[in-house]
GROMACS .gro file of C-alpha atoms in nm:
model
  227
    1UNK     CA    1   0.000   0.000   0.000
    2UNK     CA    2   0.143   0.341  -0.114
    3UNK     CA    3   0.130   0.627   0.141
    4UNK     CA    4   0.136   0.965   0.090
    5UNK     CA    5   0.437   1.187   0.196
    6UNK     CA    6   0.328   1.478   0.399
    7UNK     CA    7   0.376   1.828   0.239
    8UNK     CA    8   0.626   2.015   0.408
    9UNK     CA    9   0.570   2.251   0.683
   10UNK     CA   10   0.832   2.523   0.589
   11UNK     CA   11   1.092   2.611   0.300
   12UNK     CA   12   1.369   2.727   0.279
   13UNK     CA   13   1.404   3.054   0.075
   14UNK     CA   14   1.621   3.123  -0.202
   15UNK     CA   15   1.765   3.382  -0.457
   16UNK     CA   16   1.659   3.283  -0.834
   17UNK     CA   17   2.059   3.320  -0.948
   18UNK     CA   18   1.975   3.229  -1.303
   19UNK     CA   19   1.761   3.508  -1.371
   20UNK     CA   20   2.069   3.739  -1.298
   21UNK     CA   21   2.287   3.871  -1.603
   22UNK     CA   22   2.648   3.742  -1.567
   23UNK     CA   23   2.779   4.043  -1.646
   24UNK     CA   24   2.666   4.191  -1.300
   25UNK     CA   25   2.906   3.962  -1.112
   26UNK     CA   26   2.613   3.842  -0.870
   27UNK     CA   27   2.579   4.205  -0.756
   28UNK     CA   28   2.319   4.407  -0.880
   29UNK     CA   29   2.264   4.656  -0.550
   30UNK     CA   30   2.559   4.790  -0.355
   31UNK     CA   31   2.489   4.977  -0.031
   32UNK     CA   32   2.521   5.308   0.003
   33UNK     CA   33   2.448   5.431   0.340
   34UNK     CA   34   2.511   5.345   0.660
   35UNK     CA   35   2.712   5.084   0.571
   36UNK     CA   36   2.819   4.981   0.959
   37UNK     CA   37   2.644   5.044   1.283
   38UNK     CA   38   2.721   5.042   1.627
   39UNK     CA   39   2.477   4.917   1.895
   40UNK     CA   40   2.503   4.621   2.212
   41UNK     CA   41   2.598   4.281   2.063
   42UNK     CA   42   2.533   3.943   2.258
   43UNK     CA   43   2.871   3.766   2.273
   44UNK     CA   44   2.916   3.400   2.455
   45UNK     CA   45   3.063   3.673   2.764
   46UNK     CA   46   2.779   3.881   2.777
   47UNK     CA   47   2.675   4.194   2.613
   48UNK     CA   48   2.932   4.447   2.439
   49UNK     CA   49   2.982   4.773   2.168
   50UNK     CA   50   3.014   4.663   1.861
   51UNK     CA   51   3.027   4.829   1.514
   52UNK     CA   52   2.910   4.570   1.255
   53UNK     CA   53   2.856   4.556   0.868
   54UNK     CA   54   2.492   4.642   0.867
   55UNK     CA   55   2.421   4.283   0.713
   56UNK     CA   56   2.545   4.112   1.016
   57UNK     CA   57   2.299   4.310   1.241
   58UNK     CA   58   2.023   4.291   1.005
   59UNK     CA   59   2.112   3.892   1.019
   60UNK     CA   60   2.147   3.886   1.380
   61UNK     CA   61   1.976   3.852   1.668
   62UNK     CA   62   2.005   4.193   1.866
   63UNK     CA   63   1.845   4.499   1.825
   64UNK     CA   64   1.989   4.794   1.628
   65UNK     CA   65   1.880   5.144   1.528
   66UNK     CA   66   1.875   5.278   1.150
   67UNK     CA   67   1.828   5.635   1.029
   68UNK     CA   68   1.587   5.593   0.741
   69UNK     CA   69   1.589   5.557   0.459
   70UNK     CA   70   1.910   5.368   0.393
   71UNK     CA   71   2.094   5.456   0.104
   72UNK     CA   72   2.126   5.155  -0.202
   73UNK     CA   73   2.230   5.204  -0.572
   74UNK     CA   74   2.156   4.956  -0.806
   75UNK     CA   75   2.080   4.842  -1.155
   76UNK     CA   76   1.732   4.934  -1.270
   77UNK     CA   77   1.681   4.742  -1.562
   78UNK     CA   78   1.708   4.406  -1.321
   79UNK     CA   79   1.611   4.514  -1.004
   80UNK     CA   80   1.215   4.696  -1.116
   81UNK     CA   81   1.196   4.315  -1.287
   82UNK     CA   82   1.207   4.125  -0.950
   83UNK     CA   83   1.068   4.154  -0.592
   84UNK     CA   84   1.417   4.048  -0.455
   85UNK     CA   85   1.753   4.254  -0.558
   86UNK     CA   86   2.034   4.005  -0.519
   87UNK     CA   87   2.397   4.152  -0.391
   88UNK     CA   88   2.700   3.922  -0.231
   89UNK     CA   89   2.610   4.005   0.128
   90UNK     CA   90   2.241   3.898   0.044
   91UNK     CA   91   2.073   4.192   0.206
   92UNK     CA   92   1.765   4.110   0.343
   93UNK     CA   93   1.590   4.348   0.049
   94UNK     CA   94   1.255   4.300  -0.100
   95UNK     CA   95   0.960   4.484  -0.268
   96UNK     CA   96   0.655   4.636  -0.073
   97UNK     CA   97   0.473   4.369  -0.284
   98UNK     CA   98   0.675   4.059  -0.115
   99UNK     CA   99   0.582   4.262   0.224
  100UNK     CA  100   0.212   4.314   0.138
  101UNK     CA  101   0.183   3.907   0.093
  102UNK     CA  102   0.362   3.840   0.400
  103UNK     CA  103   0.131   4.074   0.576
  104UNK     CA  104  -0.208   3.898   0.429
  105UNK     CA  105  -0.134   3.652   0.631
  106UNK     CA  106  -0.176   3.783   0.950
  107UNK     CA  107   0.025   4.041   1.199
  108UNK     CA  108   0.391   4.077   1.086
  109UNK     CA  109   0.668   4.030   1.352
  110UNK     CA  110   0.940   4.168   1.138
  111UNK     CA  111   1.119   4.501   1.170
  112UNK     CA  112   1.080   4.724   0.837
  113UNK     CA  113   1.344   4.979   0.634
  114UNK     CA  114   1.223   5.199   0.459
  115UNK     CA  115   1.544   5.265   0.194
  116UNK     CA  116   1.617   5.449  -0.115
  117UNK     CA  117   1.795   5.275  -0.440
  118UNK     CA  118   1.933   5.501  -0.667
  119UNK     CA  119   1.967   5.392  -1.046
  120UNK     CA  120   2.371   5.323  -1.106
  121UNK     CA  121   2.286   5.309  -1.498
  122UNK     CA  122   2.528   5.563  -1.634
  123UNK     CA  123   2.460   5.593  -1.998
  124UNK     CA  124   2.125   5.516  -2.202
  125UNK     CA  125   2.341   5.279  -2.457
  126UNK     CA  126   2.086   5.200  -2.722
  127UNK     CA  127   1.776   5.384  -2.575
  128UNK     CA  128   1.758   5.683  -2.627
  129UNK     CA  129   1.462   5.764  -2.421
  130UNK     CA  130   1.625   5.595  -2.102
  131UNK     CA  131   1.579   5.821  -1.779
  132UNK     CA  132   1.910   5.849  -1.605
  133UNK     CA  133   1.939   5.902  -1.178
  134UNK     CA  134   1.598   5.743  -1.096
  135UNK     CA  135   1.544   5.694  -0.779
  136UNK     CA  136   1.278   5.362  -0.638
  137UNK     CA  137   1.142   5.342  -0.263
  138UNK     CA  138   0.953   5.029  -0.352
  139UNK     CA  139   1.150   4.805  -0.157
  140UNK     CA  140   1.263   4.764   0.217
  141UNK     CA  141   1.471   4.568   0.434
  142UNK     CA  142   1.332   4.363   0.646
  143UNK     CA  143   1.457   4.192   0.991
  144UNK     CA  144   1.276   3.852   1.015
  145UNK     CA  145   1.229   3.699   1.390
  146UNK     CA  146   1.452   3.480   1.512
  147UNK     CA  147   1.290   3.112   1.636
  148UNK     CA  148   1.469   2.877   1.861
  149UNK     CA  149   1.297   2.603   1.744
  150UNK     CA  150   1.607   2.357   1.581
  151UNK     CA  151   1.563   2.003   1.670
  152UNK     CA  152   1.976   1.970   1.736
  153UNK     CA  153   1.958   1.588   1.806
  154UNK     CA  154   1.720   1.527   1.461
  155UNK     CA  155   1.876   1.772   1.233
  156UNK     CA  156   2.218   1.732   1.043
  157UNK     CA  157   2.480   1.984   1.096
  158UNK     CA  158   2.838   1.978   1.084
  159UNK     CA  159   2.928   2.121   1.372
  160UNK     CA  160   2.742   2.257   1.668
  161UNK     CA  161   2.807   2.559   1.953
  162UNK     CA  162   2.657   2.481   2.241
  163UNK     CA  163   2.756   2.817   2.484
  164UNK     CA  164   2.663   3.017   2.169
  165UNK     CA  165   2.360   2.837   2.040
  166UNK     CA  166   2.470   2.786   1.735
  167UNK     CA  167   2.553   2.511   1.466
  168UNK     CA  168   2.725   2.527   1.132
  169UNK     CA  169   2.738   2.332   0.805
  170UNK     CA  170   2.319   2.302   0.831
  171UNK     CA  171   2.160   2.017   0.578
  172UNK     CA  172   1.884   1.813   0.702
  173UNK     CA  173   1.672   2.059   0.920
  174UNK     CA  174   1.411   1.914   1.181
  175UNK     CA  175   1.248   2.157   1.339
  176UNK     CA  176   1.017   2.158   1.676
  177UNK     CA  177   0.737   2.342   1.573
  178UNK     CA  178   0.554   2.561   1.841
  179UNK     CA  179   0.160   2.476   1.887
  180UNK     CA  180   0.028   2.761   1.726
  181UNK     CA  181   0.229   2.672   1.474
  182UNK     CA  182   0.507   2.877   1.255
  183UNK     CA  183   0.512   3.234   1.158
  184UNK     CA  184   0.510   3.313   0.756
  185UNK     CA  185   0.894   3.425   0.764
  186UNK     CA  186   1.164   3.360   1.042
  187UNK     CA  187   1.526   3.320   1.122
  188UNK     CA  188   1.650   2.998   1.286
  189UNK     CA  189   1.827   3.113   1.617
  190UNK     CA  190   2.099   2.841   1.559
  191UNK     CA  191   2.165   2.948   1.176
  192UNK     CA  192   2.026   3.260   1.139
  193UNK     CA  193   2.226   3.315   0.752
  194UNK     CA  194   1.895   3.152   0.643
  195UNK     CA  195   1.554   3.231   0.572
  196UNK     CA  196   1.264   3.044   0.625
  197UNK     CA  197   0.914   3.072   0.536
  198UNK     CA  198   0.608   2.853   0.587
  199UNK     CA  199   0.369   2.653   0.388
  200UNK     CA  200   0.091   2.928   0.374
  201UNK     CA  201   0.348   3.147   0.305
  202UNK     CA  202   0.474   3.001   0.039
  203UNK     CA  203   0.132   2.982  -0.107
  204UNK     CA  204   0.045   3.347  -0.074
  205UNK     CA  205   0.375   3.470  -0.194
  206UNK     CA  206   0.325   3.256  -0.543
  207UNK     CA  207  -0.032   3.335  -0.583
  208UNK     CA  208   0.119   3.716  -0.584
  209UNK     CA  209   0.353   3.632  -0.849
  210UNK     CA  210   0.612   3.756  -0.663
  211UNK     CA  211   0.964   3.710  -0.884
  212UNK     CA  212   1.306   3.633  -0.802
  213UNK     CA  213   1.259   3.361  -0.543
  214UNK     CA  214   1.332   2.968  -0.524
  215UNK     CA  215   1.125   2.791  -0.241
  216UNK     CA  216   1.394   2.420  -0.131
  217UNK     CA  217   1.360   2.182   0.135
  218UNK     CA  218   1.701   2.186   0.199
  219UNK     CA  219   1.967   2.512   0.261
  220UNK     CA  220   2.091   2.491  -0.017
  221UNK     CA  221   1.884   2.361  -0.312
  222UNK     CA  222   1.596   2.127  -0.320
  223UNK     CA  223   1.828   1.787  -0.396
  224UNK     CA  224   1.791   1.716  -0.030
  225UNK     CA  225   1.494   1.582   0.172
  226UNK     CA  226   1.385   1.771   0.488
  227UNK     CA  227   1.323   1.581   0.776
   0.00000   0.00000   0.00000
């Protein structure tokens, strides 16, 4: 007797890479403004100053202060085609739209930025008609919650932290989820570089159409099973 597998509970989300023109070296927004901020940062011995790459805080689990709206350029004839801008520190950016489906869902526990991208085309080439120095406040960055909810004697990792919380080298995830059950977008506390999203989620964000986005049960592609 066949059974069926269960539909998973959460994905894992991911940039669509192949949409991106080779030419833009994987980079097609570059921050601007403030590029590093200071603010209290949890270490294994207890609070402490720190002045961090605004990624890392925006990644992390502590809570930071931005003067609005932060400062991007980027290429326009890519980035007003998707509803998430890809760069090499993977900024948490997306458009309003991408928020707006999140938000259907139900209250949003995220922190929003509201930012600024300026267009860092420099000549019109073969279009003539080509507006130079645009500027686009249609997306934000966006601090997703962080859940403790790893199962760390399921999951496969290859190596775990135990006085920081943490584990590296994440690929089979198991995750214990909470009664109520998960929020539409989170952080795992014990590999926060990754963002997760839930089933209903997932459903709301492709019935928007929103572009740019690969949906894996796995970290790093959909090859893997999740647990």
């Amino acid at each position: 007797m066949n059974s069926k597998t269960a539909d998973p509970a959460f994905y894992f989300l991911n940039y669509d890479y192949d949409r991106l023109n080779p030419d833009l070296g994987g980079n097609e927004i570059e921050l601007v403004y403030p590029k590093e901020v200071t603010s209290i940062f949890t270490t294994v011995n207890g609070p402490e100053t720190a002045t961090l790459d605004l990624v890392d805080w925006l990644t992390g689990d502590d809570p930071f202060e931005l003067e609005e709206p932060v400062q991007f350029s980027g290429f326009f004839p890519t980035i007003l085609k998707t509803d998430a801008p890809i760069s090499e520190r993977a900024y948490p950016l997306y458009s309003k739209k991408f928020l707006d489906a999140l938000k259907s869902l139900g209250p949003f526990d995220g922190r929003v930025f509201q930012t600024q991208i300026e267009d860092d085309v420099v000549g019109s080439g073969d279009d003539p008609n080509y507006r130079l120095g645009q500027i686009t406040d249609q997306f934000v960055l966006i601090w997703f919650p962080h859940l403790d909810i790893l199962d760390v004697e399921t999951s496969v990792y290859s190596n775990r932290y135990p006085p920081a919380g943490m584990v590296t080298g994440l690929q089979n995830v198991v995750l214990n989820i909470p009664e109520e059950g998960l929020p539409p977008i989170f952080r795992l506390k014990a590999s926060p570089v990754f963002t997760l999203v839930s089933a209903s989620a997932k459903v709301a964000l492709e019935e928007r159409e929103i572009s740019g986005l690969k949906f894996s049960t796995h970290p790093f592609g959909s090859q893997y099973r999740t647990g």
